[in-house]
CSV table of C-alpha atoms and ligand atoms in Angstrom, one decimal:
chain,number,residue,atom,x,y,z
A,1,MET,CA,28.8,61.8,10.0
A,2,ALA,CA,26.8,58.9,8.4
A,3,PRO,CA,24.0,59.9,6.0
A,4,SER,CA,20.6,59.7,7.6
A,5,PRO,CA,19.3,56.1,7.8
A,6,ASP,CA,16.0,57.4,6.3
A,7,LEU,CA,17.9,57.8,3.0
A,8,MET,CA,19.3,54.3,3.1
A,9,LEU,CA,16.5,52.7,1.2
A,10,SER,CA,18.2,49.8,-0.5
A,11,ILE,CA,21.3,47.5,0.0
A,12,GLU,CA,22.8,49.4,-3.0
A,13,ASP,CA,22.4,52.7,-1.0
A,14,ILE,CA,24.3,51.1,1.9
A,15,LYS,CA,26.9,49.7,-0.4
A,16,ILE,CA,27.6,53.2,-1.8
A,17,ALA,CA,27.6,54.9,1.6
A,18,GLY,CA,29.6,52.2,3.3
A,19,SER,CA,32.1,51.8,0.5
A,20,LYS,CA,32.8,55.6,0.5
A,21,LYS,CA,34.0,55.3,4.1
A,22,LEU,CA,36.5,52.6,3.5
A,23,PRO,CA,40.1,53.1,2.3
A,24,LEU,CA,40.8,51.7,-1.1
A,25,MET,CA,42.6,48.6,0.2
A,26,ALA,CA,39.7,47.5,2.4
A,27,ARG,CA,37.0,48.5,-0.1
A,28,GLU,CA,38.6,46.5,-2.9
A,29,PHE,CA,39.2,43.5,-0.6
A,30,TYR,CA,35.6,43.5,0.4
A,31,ASN,CA,33.9,44.3,-2.8
A,32,SER,CA,35.9,42.4,-5.4
A,33,GLY,CA,35.9,38.9,-6.6
A,34,SER,CA,38.6,36.9,-8.3
A,35,THR,CA,40.2,37.6,-11.8
A,36,THR,CA,37.7,39.1,-14.2
A,37,GLN,CA,34.8,39.6,-11.7
A,38,VAL,CA,32.4,37.6,-13.9
A,39,THR,CA,31.0,35.5,-11.0
A,40,VAL,CA,30.7,38.3,-8.5
A,41,THR,CA,28.6,40.2,-11.1
A,42,GLU,CA,26.6,37.2,-12.4
A,43,ASN,CA,25.6,36.1,-8.9
A,44,SER,CA,23.3,39.1,-8.8
A,45,THR,CA,22.4,39.5,-12.4
A,46,ALA,CA,21.4,35.9,-12.8
A,47,TYR,CA,18.3,36.7,-10.6
A,48,ASN,CA,17.1,39.0,-13.4
A,49,LYS,CA,16.2,36.2,-15.8
A,50,TYR,CA,13.4,35.2,-13.4
A,51,ARG,CA,10.2,37.1,-13.2
A,52,ILE,CA,7.6,36.8,-10.5
A,53,ARG,CA,4.1,35.5,-11.1
A,54,PRO,CA,2.0,37.1,-8.4
A,55,ARG,CA,-1.4,35.8,-7.3
A,56,VAL,CA,-4.0,38.5,-6.4
A,57,LEU,CA,-6.9,39.0,-4.1
A,58,VAL,CA,-5.3,36.8,-1.4
A,59,ASP,CA,-5.8,37.9,2.2
A,60,VAL,CA,-2.3,38.8,3.2
A,61,SER,CA,-3.1,40.6,6.4
A,62,ASN,CA,-1.6,37.8,8.5
A,63,LEU,CA,1.8,36.6,7.4
A,64,ASP,CA,4.1,34.0,8.8
A,65,LEU,CA,7.7,34.6,7.7
A,66,THR,CA,9.3,32.5,10.5
A,67,LEU,CA,11.8,29.7,10.0
A,68,THR,CA,12.9,27.0,12.4
A,69,LEU,CA,16.6,26.3,12.3
A,70,PHE,CA,19.0,24.9,14.9
A,71,ASP,CA,15.8,24.4,17.1
A,72,GLN,CA,15.1,28.1,17.2
A,73,THR,CA,12.3,30.1,15.6
A,74,LEU,CA,13.9,32.9,13.5
A,75,SER,CA,12.3,36.0,12.1
A,76,PHE,CA,12.7,35.4,8.4
A,77,PRO,CA,14.8,33.2,6.1
A,78,LEU,CA,18.0,35.1,6.2
A,79,GLY,CA,21.4,34.6,7.9
A,80,LEU,CA,24.7,36.4,7.8
A,81,SER,CA,27.4,34.5,6.0
A,82,PRO,CA,30.9,34.3,7.5
A,83,THR,CA,33.1,37.2,6.3
A,84,GLY,CA,36.6,37.7,7.6
A,85,ILE,CA,38.2,40.7,9.2
A,86,GLN,CA,35.0,42.6,10.1
A,87,ALA,CA,36.9,45.0,12.4
A,88,MET,CA,38.5,46.5,9.3
A,89,ALA,CA,35.0,47.8,8.4
A,90,HIS,CA,34.1,49.1,11.9
A,91,PRO,CA,36.0,48.8,15.2
A,92,ASP,CA,33.2,46.8,16.8
A,93,GLY,CA,33.4,44.2,13.9
A,94,GLU,CA,31.8,40.9,14.6
A,95,LEU,CA,30.5,42.1,18.0
A,96,ALA,CA,28.3,44.7,16.2
A,97,THR,CA,27.2,42.1,13.7
A,98,SER,CA,26.2,39.6,16.4
A,99,ARG,CA,24.2,42.3,18.2
A,100,ALA,CA,22.4,43.3,15.0
A,101,CYS,CA,21.5,39.6,14.4
A,102,ALA,CA,20.2,39.3,18.0
A,103,ARG,CA,18.0,42.4,17.6
A,104,ARG,CA,16.5,41.1,14.4
A,105,ASN,CA,16.5,37.4,15.5
A,106,ILE,CA,18.5,35.9,12.7
A,107,PRO,CA,21.5,33.5,12.7
A,108,MET,CA,25.1,34.5,12.2
A,109,ALA,CA,28.0,32.5,10.8
A,110,VAL,CA,31.4,33.5,12.1
A,111,SER,CA,34.5,33.4,10.0
A,112,SER,CA,37.7,31.6,11.3
A,113,PHE,CA,39.3,34.9,10.3
A,114,CYS,CA,37.2,36.9,12.7
A,115,THR,CA,38.8,39.8,14.6
A,116,TYR,CA,37.2,39.0,18.0
A,117,PRO,CA,37.2,35.7,19.8
A,118,ILE,CA,34.1,33.5,19.3
A,119,GLU,CA,33.3,33.6,23.0
A,120,ASP,CA,33.0,37.5,22.9
A,121,ILE,CA,30.9,37.3,19.6
A,122,THR,CA,28.3,34.8,21.0
A,123,HIS,CA,28.3,36.7,24.3
A,124,ALA,CA,27.5,40.0,22.5
A,125,SER,CA,24.2,38.7,21.4
A,126,LYS,CA,23.3,36.7,24.5
A,127,THR,CA,22.0,39.6,26.7
A,128,ILE,CA,19.8,40.8,23.8
A,129,ASN,CA,18.6,37.5,22.3
A,130,PRO,CA,20.5,34.2,22.2
A,131,ILE,CA,20.5,33.7,18.4
A,132,PRO,CA,22.2,30.6,16.8
A,133,HIS,CA,25.8,31.1,15.6
A,134,ALA,CA,27.7,28.8,13.3
A,135,MET,CA,31.5,28.6,13.2
A,136,GLN,CA,33.0,28.6,9.8
A,137,LEU,CA,36.1,26.4,9.3
A,138,TYR,CA,38.7,25.8,6.8
A,139,THR,CA,40.6,22.5,6.6
A,140,LEU,CA,43.8,23.4,8.4
A,141,ARG,CA,47.2,21.8,8.2
A,142,ASP,CA,47.3,21.9,12.0
A,143,ARG,CA,44.6,19.5,13.2
A,144,ASP,CA,45.2,20.5,16.8
A,145,LEU,CA,44.4,24.1,16.0
A,146,GLN,CA,41.4,23.1,14.0
A,147,LYS,CA,40.2,21.0,17.0
A,148,GLN,CA,40.8,23.9,19.3
A,149,ILE,CA,38.6,26.2,17.1
A,150,ILE,CA,35.9,23.6,17.1
A,151,GLN,CA,35.9,23.0,20.8
A,152,ARG,CA,36.0,26.8,21.6
A,153,ALA,CA,33.0,27.3,19.2
A,154,GLU,CA,31.0,24.5,20.8
A,155,SER,CA,31.7,25.7,24.3
A,156,ALA,CA,30.7,29.2,23.2
A,157,GLY,CA,27.3,27.9,22.2
A,158,CYS,CA,27.7,27.6,18.4
A,159,LYS,CA,25.2,25.2,16.8
A,160,ALA,CA,27.0,24.2,13.6
A,161,ILE,CA,30.2,24.0,11.8
A,162,PHE,CA,30.2,25.5,8.3
A,163,LEU,CA,33.0,23.7,6.6
A,164,THR,CA,34.1,25.8,3.7
A,165,ALA,CA,34.8,23.3,1.0
A,166,ASP,CA,35.6,25.6,-2.0
A,167,SER,CA,39.0,26.8,-0.8
A,168,PRO,CA,41.9,24.3,-1.1
A,169,VAL,CA,43.7,27.4,-2.1
A,170,LEU,CA,42.6,31.0,-2.4
A,171,GLY,CA,41.2,32.3,-5.7
A,172,VAL,CA,43.3,34.7,-7.8
A,173,ARG,CA,42.5,38.1,-6.5
A,174,TYR,CA,44.2,40.9,-8.4
A,175,ASN,CA,43.1,43.5,-5.8
A,176,GLU,CA,45.1,41.9,-3.1
A,177,GLN,CA,48.2,41.8,-5.2
A,178,ARG,CA,47.9,45.3,-6.6
A,179,ASN,CA,47.2,46.8,-3.1
A,180,ASP,CA,49.6,44.5,-1.3
A,181,PHE,CA,46.6,43.7,0.9
A,182,ARG,CA,47.4,43.1,4.6
A,183,THR,CA,45.0,43.0,7.5
A,184,PRO,CA,45.5,46.5,9.1
A,185,ALA,CA,47.9,46.8,12.1
A,186,GLY,CA,46.3,46.3,15.4
A,187,LEU,CA,43.9,43.6,14.2
A,188,SER,CA,44.5,39.9,14.8
A,189,TRP,CA,42.8,36.6,14.1
A,190,PRO,CA,42.2,35.2,17.6
A,191,MET,CA,40.6,32.0,16.5
A,192,MET,CA,43.6,31.2,14.2
A,193,GLY,CA,46.0,32.2,17.0
A,194,VAL,CA,47.7,34.8,14.8
A,195,THR,CA,48.9,38.1,16.2
A,196,SER,CA,48.7,41.4,14.4
A,197,GLU,CA,52.5,41.4,13.9
A,198,ALA,CA,52.5,37.9,12.4
A,199,ILE,CA,49.7,38.9,10.0
A,200,GLN,CA,51.6,42.0,8.9
A,201,SER,CA,54.6,39.9,8.0
A,202,GLN,CA,53.1,38.1,5.0
A,203,THR,CA,50.6,38.6,2.2
A,204,HIS,CA,47.0,37.3,2.7
A,205,ASP,CA,47.6,34.6,0.1
A,206,ALA,CA,50.9,33.4,1.7
A,207,GLY,CA,49.3,33.3,5.1
A,208,PHE,CA,46.4,31.2,3.8
A,209,VAL,CA,48.8,28.8,2.0
A,210,ALA,CA,50.8,28.4,5.3
A,211,THR,CA,47.8,27.4,7.4
A,212,ASN,CA,45.3,25.8,5.0
A,213,SER,CA,45.4,22.2,3.9
A,214,ASP,CA,44.8,21.5,0.2
A,215,ALA,CA,44.9,17.8,1.0
A,216,HIS,CA,41.3,17.8,2.1
A,217,SER,CA,38.7,15.2,1.1
A,218,TRP,CA,35.2,14.1,2.1
A,219,ALA,CA,36.6,10.9,3.7
A,220,ARG,CA,39.3,12.8,5.6
A,221,GLU,CA,37.2,15.7,6.9
A,222,ILE,CA,33.7,14.6,7.7
A,223,PRO,CA,34.2,11.5,9.9
A,224,TRP,CA,37.0,13.4,11.7
A,225,LEU,CA,34.6,16.3,12.4
A,226,ARG,CA,32.0,14.0,13.7
A,227,SER,CA,34.5,12.4,16.0
A,228,VAL,CA,35.4,15.8,17.6
A,229,THR,CA,32.1,17.6,17.8
A,230,ARG,CA,28.4,17.2,18.4
A,231,MET,CA,27.6,20.4,16.4
A,232,GLN,CA,25.8,20.1,13.1
A,233,ILE,CA,28.1,19.8,10.1
A,234,TRP,CA,27.2,21.9,7.0
A,235,ILE,CA,29.2,22.1,3.8
A,236,LYS,CA,29.6,25.6,2.4
A,237,GLY,CA,30.6,26.1,-1.2
A,238,VAL,CA,28.7,23.4,-3.0
A,239,LEU,CA,27.6,24.0,-6.6
A,240,THR,CA,26.7,20.6,-8.0
A,241,ALA,CA,24.3,17.8,-7.5
A,242,GLU,CA,27.2,15.4,-7.3
A,243,ASP,CA,28.6,17.1,-4.2
A,244,VAL,CA,25.1,17.4,-2.6
A,245,LEU,CA,24.8,13.6,-3.0
A,246,LEU,CA,28.2,13.2,-1.3
A,247,ALA,CA,27.1,15.5,1.6
A,248,ARG,CA,24.0,13.3,1.9
A,249,GLU,CA,26.2,10.1,1.9
A,250,TYR,CA,28.4,11.6,4.6
A,251,GLY,CA,25.4,12.5,6.7
A,252,CYS,CA,25.9,16.3,6.7
A,253,GLU,CA,22.9,18.3,8.1
A,254,GLY,CA,23.0,20.9,5.3
A,255,VAL,CA,24.8,22.5,2.4
A,256,ILE,CA,25.1,26.1,1.4
A,257,VAL,CA,25.1,26.5,-2.3
A,258,SER,CA,27.8,29.1,-2.6
A,259,ASN,CA,30.7,30.2,-4.8
A,260,HIS,CA,32.3,32.3,-2.0
A,261,GLY,CA,30.7,35.4,-3.4
A,262,GLY,CA,32.8,35.1,-6.6
A,263,ARG,CA,36.1,35.2,-4.6
A,264,GLN,CA,37.3,31.7,-5.4
A,265,LEU,CA,37.0,30.4,-9.0
A,266,ASP,CA,35.8,33.0,-11.4
A,267,GLY,CA,33.4,31.7,-14.1
A,268,VAL,CA,31.7,29.1,-12.0
A,269,VAL,CA,27.9,28.8,-12.1
A,270,PRO,CA,26.0,31.6,-10.4
A,271,THR,CA,24.5,30.2,-7.2
A,272,ILE,CA,20.9,30.8,-8.2
A,273,ASP,CA,21.5,28.7,-11.3
A,274,ALA,CA,23.2,25.9,-9.3
A,275,LEU,CA,20.4,25.8,-6.8
A,276,PRO,CA,17.7,23.7,-8.6
A,277,GLU,CA,20.0,20.7,-9.2
A,278,CYS,CA,21.2,20.9,-5.7
A,279,VAL,CA,17.7,21.0,-4.3
A,280,LYS,CA,16.8,18.0,-6.4
A,281,ALA,CA,19.8,16.0,-5.3
A,282,ALA,CA,19.1,16.8,-1.6
A,283,GLY,CA,15.7,15.2,-2.0
A,284,GLY,CA,14.6,16.6,1.3
A,285,LYS,CA,17.2,14.6,3.2
A,286,LEU,CA,19.4,17.6,4.1
A,287,ARG,CA,18.9,21.3,4.2
A,288,VAL,CA,19.8,23.5,1.2
A,289,HIS,CA,20.6,27.1,1.8
A,290,ILE,CA,22.2,29.7,-0.6
A,291,ASP,CA,24.4,32.8,-0.7
A,292,GLY,CA,25.9,35.0,-3.3
A,293,GLY,CA,24.6,38.2,-4.9
A,294,ILE,CA,21.4,38.4,-2.9
A,295,ARG,CA,20.6,42.1,-2.6
A,296,THR,CA,16.8,42.4,-2.4
A,297,GLY,CA,13.8,40.8,-0.8
A,298,ALA,CA,12.7,39.7,-4.3
A,299,ASP,CA,16.1,37.9,-4.7
A,300,MET,CA,15.3,36.0,-1.5
A,301,PHE,CA,11.8,35.2,-2.7
A,302,LYS,CA,13.2,33.8,-6.0
A,303,ALA,CA,15.7,31.7,-4.1
A,304,LEU,CA,13.0,30.2,-1.9
A,305,ALA,CA,10.8,29.6,-4.9
A,306,LEU,CA,13.6,27.6,-6.5
A,307,GLY,CA,13.8,25.5,-3.3
A,308,ALA,CA,16.3,27.1,-0.9
A,309,GLU,CA,15.2,27.0,2.7
A,310,CYS,CA,17.1,30.1,3.7
A,311,CYS,CA,19.3,32.8,2.2
A,312,TRP,CA,22.6,34.2,3.5
A,313,ILE,CA,24.4,37.4,2.7
A,314,GLY,CA,28.1,38.3,2.9
A,315,ARG,CA,29.1,41.8,1.6
A,316,PRO,CA,25.9,43.6,2.7
A,317,THR,CA,27.0,43.0,6.4
A,318,LEU,CA,30.4,44.6,5.6
A,319,TRP,CA,28.8,47.6,3.9
A,320,GLY,CA,26.4,48.0,6.9
A,321,LEU,CA,29.3,47.9,9.3
A,322,ALA,CA,31.3,50.4,7.4
A,323,TYR,CA,28.3,52.7,7.0
A,324,ASP,CA,27.3,52.7,10.7
A,325,GLY,CA,28.4,49.7,12.8
A,326,GLU,CA,25.7,47.8,14.5
A,327,GLN,CA,23.0,50.3,13.3
A,328,GLY,CA,24.2,49.9,9.8
A,329,VAL,CA,23.9,46.1,9.9
A,330,THR,CA,20.5,46.4,11.5
A,331,ARG,CA,19.5,48.7,8.7
A,332,VAL,CA,20.6,46.1,6.2
A,333,LEU,CA,18.4,43.5,7.9
A,334,ASP,CA,15.4,45.8,8.1
A,335,ILE,CA,15.6,46.6,4.4
A,336,LEU,CA,15.6,43.0,3.4
A,337,TYR,CA,12.9,42.1,5.9
A,338,ASP,CA,10.6,44.8,4.7
A,339,GLU,CA,11.3,44.0,1.0
A,340,PHE,CA,10.8,40.3,1.5
A,341,LYS,CA,7.6,40.7,3.5
A,342,ARG,CA,6.1,43.1,0.9
A,343,CYS,CA,7.2,40.7,-1.9
A,344,MET,CA,5.2,37.9,-0.1
A,345,GLN,CA,2.2,40.2,0.3
A,346,LEU,CA,2.3,41.4,-3.3
A,347,THR,CA,2.5,37.8,-4.6
A,348,GLY,CA,-0.2,36.4,-2.3
A,349,CYS,CA,2.1,34.2,-0.3
A,350,ARG,CA,1.1,33.9,3.4
A,351,THR,CA,3.7,31.5,4.5
A,352,LEU,CA,7.2,30.4,3.3
A,353,ALA,CA,5.6,27.1,2.2
A,354,ASP,CA,3.4,29.1,-0.2
A,355,ILE,CA,6.5,30.3,-2.1
A,356,SER,CA,6.9,27.7,-4.9
A,357,PRO,CA,8.2,27.4,-8.5
A,358,ALA,CA,4.7,28.4,-9.6
A,359,ALA,CA,5.5,31.9,-8.4
A,360,LEU,CA,8.3,32.2,-11.0
A,361,ALA,CA,8.6,32.6,-14.7
A,362,ILE,CA,11.8,32.5,-16.7
A,363,ILE,CA,12.8,34.9,-19.6
A,364,ARG,CA,13.7,32.7,-22.5
A,365,THR,CA,15.9,34.0,-25.4
A,366,ASP,CA,13.7,32.3,-28.0
A,367,GLY,CA,10.3,33.6,-27.1
A,368,PRO,CA,7.9,34.8,-24.4
A,369,VAL,CA,8.3,34.5,-20.7
A,370,ALA,CA,7.7,30.8,-19.7
A,371,ARG,CA,6.5,29.1,-16.6
A,372,LEU,CA,9.0,26.9,-14.9
B,401,FMN,C1,35.4,40.1,2.5
B,401,FMN,C2,34.9,38.7,2.5
B,401,FMN,C3,35.4,37.8,3.3
B,401,FMN,C4,35.0,36.5,3.3
B,401,FMN,N1,35.5,35.6,4.2
B,401,FMN,C5,35.0,34.3,4.2
B,401,FMN,C6,35.6,33.4,5.1
B,401,FMN,O1,36.4,33.7,6.0
B,401,FMN,N2,35.1,32.1,5.1
B,401,FMN,C7,34.1,31.7,4.2
B,401,FMN,O2,33.7,30.6,4.2
B,401,FMN,N3,33.6,32.6,3.3
B,401,FMN,C8,34.0,33.9,3.3
B,401,FMN,N4,33.5,34.8,2.5
B,401,FMN,C9,32.4,34.4,1.6
B,401,FMN,C10,31.0,34.6,2.2
B,401,FMN,O3,30.8,33.7,3.3
B,401,FMN,C11,29.8,34.4,1.3
B,401,FMN,O4,29.9,33.1,0.7
B,401,FMN,C12,29.8,35.5,0.2
B,401,FMN,O5,30.2,36.7,0.6
B,401,FMN,C13,28.3,35.6,-0.3
B,401,FMN,O6,28.2,36.4,-1.4
B,401,FMN,P1,27.8,38.0,-1.3
B,401,FMN,O7,28.9,38.7,-0.6
B,401,FMN,O8,27.6,38.4,-2.7
B,401,FMN,O9,26.5,38.0,-0.4
B,401,FMN,C14,33.9,36.1,2.4
B,401,FMN,C15,33.4,37.1,1.6
B,401,FMN,C16,33.8,38.4,1.6
B,401,FMN,C17,33.2,39.4,0.7
């Protein structure tokens, strides 16, 4: 039996409870990053060098946490990043995640390596609350298959494509090699058109190489995407001002500052440290969101103070699913909502627009805490 939700007070609690329920192969696949795990760790610890500068005696009895995205008003600035193979964490997989997002009115991005068809995933939320979904895409060797995924996503009601740009090849993941990671028998990737038997027959890395194109480029992908869909085009996996400028030039609607949760190149910049230059380069011309290592409402607050419009989380969804399916994911969302709301109240911020760099200080190695 799952521990009482009353005792699940933090994302760390859910990580521990959820991880305990997973077999080693799944747990390490979900929780690890690439090679030495520096980036997976630093994505979270990098938040600690910021301290919050709260304002006091502000009337915070009436807060507005809402965000308008994809023409919908959402509860608070959080979304669920695309993470593959969710049915390995809980049999209901992406359906449970979609329902939890619907109950808490936040957006969901769906991995191309989802274990349910996109039609079923968007349908799962519709009867509760039609939240926006985004379809995550890799650049595939098979353009017809890529087009098929896009068309199915659009017909299923998705609002955006999240083109994952940081993965011409997979990062070096020791856990996958040591555990000979394979998606468990019985699970398939319906959007990729891959059966359970076919998945079983090769390693995760070999399967990725076989389907994914490393010959991608801005000029090859973005105009083609525009020609086949009316959905918004976002670039996921951007870490530099240079690439934000290219996303602007190519007319993308948004970028997600992301390093794939430390699963691609180890030793890249933690996302919270990449954020300021990306926000500056965006110049208000396209939306800038962030994921990677966000585990508390205070982390969300810091990311917004540094200019992100919205935060996204990856692994906490998987831990919530493993802990208790839809209820587990809902619990993750409730924890972050409550922590973020209280952080706003305790800093004297009544709206998201009140959260600015003035709310942060940075710990410097050469002296006292400094204002930004
Ligand atoms: C198990 C797992 C699977 C993932 N699968 C995908 C994927 O299919 N496509 C993608 O763009 N990102 C994928 N990601 C990366 C997430 O979208 C996200 O960028 C990352 O998890 C955010 O960091 P966090 O887990 O520290 O919150 C995956 C991450 C994990 C942990």
